[in-house]
XYZ file of C-alpha atoms in Angstrom:
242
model
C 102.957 108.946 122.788
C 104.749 105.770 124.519
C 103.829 103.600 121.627
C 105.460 105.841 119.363
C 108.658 106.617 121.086
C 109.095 102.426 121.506
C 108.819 102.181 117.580
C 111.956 104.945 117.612
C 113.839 102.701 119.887
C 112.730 99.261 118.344
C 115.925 99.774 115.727
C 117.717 99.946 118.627
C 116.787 97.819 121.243
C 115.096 95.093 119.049
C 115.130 93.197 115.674
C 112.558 94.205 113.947
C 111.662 91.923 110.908
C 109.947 93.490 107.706
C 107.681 91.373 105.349
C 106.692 93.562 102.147
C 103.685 92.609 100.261
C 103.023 94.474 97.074
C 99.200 94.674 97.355
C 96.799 97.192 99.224
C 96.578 94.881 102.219
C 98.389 93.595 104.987
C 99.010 92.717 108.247
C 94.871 94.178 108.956
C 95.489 97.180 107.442
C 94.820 98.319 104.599
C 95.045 101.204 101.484
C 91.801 101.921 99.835
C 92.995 101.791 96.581
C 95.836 99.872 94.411
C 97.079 102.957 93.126
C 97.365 106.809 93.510
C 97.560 109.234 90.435
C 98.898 112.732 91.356
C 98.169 114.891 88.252
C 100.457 118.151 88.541
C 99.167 120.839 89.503
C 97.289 119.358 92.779
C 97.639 120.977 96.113
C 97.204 117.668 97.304
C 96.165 114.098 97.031
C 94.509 112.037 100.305
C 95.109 108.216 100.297
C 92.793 106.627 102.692
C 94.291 103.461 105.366
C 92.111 101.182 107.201
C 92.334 98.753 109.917
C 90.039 95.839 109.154
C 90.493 93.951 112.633
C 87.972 94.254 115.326
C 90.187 93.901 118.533
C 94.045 95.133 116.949
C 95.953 98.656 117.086
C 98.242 99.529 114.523
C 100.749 102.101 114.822
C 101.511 103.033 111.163
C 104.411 104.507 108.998
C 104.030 105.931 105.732
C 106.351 107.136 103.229
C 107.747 106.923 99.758
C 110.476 105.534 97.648
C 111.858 105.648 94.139
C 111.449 101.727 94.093
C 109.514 99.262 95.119
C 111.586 97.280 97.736
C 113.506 100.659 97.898
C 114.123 101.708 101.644
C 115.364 104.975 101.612
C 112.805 107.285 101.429
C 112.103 110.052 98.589
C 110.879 113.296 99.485
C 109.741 114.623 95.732
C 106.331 114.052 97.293
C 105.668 114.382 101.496
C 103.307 112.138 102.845
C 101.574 113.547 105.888
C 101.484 112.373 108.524
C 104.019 110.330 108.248
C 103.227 108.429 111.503
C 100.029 107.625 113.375
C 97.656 104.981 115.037
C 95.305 103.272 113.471
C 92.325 102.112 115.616
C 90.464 98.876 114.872
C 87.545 99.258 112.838
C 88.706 102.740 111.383
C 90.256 104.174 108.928
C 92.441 107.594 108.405
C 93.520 109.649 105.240
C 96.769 110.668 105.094
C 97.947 113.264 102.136
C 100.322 113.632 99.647
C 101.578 117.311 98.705
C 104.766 117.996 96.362
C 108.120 118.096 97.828
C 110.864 120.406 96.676
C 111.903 117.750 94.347
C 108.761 117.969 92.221
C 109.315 120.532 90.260
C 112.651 119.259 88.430
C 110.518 115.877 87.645
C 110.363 115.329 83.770
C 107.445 117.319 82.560
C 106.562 115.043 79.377
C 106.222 111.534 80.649
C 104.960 110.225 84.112
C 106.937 109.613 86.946
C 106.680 106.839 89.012
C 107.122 106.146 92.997
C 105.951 103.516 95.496
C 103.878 104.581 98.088
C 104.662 101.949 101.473
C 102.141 101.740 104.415
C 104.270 99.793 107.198
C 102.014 98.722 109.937
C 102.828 96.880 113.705
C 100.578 95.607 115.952
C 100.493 97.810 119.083
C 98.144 96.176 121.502
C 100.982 95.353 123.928
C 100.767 98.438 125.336
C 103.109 99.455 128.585
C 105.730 97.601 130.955
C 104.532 94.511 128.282
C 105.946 95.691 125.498
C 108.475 97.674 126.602
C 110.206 94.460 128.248
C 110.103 92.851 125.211
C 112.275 95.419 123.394
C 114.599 95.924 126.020
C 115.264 92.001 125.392
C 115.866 91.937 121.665
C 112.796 90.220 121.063
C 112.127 90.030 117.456
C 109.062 92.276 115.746
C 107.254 91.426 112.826
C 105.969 94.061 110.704
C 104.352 93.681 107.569
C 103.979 96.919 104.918
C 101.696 97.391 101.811
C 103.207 99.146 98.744
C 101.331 100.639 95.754
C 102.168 102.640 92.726
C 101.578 106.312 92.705
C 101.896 107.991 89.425
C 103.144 111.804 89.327
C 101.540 113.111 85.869
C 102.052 116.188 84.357
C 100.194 118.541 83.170
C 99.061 118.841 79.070
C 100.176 115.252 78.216
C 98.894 114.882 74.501
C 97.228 111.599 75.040
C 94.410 110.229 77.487
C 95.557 107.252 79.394
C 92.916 104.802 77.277
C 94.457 106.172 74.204
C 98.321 105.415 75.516
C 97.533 101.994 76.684
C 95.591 101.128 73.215
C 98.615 101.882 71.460
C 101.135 99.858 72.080
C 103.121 98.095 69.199
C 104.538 94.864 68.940
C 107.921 93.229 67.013
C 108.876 89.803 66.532
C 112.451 88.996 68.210
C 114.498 85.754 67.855
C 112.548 84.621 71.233
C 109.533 86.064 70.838
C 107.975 89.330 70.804
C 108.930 93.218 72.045
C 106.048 95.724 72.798
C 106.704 99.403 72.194
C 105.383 101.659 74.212
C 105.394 105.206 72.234
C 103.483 107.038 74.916
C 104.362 109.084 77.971
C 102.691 106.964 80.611
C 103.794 104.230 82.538
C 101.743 100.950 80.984
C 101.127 98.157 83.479
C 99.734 95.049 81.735
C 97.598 92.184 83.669
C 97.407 89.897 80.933
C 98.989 89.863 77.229
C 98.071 86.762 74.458
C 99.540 86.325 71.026
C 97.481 84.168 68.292
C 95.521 82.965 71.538
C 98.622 81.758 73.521
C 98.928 83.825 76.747
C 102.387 85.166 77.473
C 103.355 84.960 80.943
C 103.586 87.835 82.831
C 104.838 88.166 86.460
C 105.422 91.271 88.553
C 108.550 89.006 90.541
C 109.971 89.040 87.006
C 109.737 92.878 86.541
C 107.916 92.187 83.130
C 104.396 93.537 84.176
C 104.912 97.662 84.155
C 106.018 99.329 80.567
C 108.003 102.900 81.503
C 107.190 106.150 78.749
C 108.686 106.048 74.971
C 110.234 102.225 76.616
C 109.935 98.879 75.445
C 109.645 95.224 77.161
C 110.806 91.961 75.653
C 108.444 88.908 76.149
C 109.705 84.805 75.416
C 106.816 83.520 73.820
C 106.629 80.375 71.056
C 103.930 82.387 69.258
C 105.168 85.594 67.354
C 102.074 85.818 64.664
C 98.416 86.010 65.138
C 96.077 88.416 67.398
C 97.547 90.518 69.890
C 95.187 91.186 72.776
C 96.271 92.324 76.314
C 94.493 94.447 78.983
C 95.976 97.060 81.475
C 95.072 98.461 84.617
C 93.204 101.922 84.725
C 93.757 104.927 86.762
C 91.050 102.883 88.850
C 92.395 99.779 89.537
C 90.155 97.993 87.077
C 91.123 95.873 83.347
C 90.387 97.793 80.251
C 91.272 95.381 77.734
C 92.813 96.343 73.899
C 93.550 94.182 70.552
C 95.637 94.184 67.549
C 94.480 91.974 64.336
């Protein structure tokens, strides 16, 4: 229990400095998965952390917010625990369950949230570590985030058939894609007549929301479209238009 009661005093006593990756892995620990779908309806829905080190503690804070560098947390889904240690070489599921917020969640599209895993080291256990704070010393922490996907129920589409049909219009600078469907469309790679178009989650151009559209600069405007997007399992399933 000490190491926990220091983390409640570190934004007190200490400075402690946050490094957010976007990825299932950092800092040694680690989400076994790069995203979470929690189809409505589910009691609940475990997400499994591990600590890949062989010598390194981690205490660990979980929680979720309505964006991705968001920090204040959203409790339309609970994530429990919210707070526990992670021993080297093991890993722990914690669960998400629907918060009182769920049920006022749009029931014909997919809602969206960013599930954060915020890990510090917590080998310097004791009168160590405890000094440390009491001087201000700065902590680094580093967090993983990844999407989770609240989906209701009796959606008329399966996820291949929303991501296969997506439409595309020529603009003055390039091209829009329409996305008619009612799930959230994240795109790893997208070409026009063989010219790739660049995509880049920093640019916020990546992730297509329900009945939404994205506009893409790109020289080409004619020709093949082909593009893949990422699967309920983390994997490419790739799609083309003549």
């Amino acid at each position: 229990m000490k190491l926990l009661n220091l983390l409640r005093t570190l934004p007190v006593f200490a400075t402690l400095f946050f490094i957010q990756v976007e990825t299932a892995s950092a800092a040694g620990v680690g989400i076994n998965a790069t995203r979470v779908i929690f189809n409505q309806g589910n009691q609940s829905v475990p997400v499994t952390l591990r600590n890949s080190t062989e010598k390194e503690e981690y205490l660990v804070q979980v929680y979720l917010t309505k964006t991705a560098k968001g920090t204040a947390q959203d409790q339309t889904l609970d994530v429990l625990p919210p707070m526990f240690y992670l021993a080297s070489s093991q890993q722990r599921d914690v669960r998400l369950v629907e918060g009182a917020g769920a049920s006022v969640l749009p029931k014909d599209r997919e809602s969206v949230f960013y599930f954060h895993a915020r890990a510090i080291a917590a080998s310097e256990k004791n009168a160590g570590q405890q000094n440390a704070v009491m001087k201000g010393e700065v902590k680094i922490a580093l967090e993983s985030v990844i999407k989770v996907f609240y989906r209701p129920k009796n959606l008329t589409l399966t996820v291949e058939q929303a991501q296969g049909s997506l439409t595309f219009e020529e603009t003055a600078s390039g091209i829009k894609v329409i996305n008619p469907s009612p799930y959230y469309i994240t795109l790893s790679s997208l070409s026009v007549g063989g010219k790739a178009v660049t995509l880049n989650p920093e640019m916020n151009n990546t992730m297509i929301a329900p009945f939404s559209n994205m506009d893409y600069p790109t020289p080409v405007k004619k020709g093949k479209k082909v593009w893949a997007a990422i699967n309920d399992l983390g994997g490419r399933s790739e799609y083309s238009q003549p």
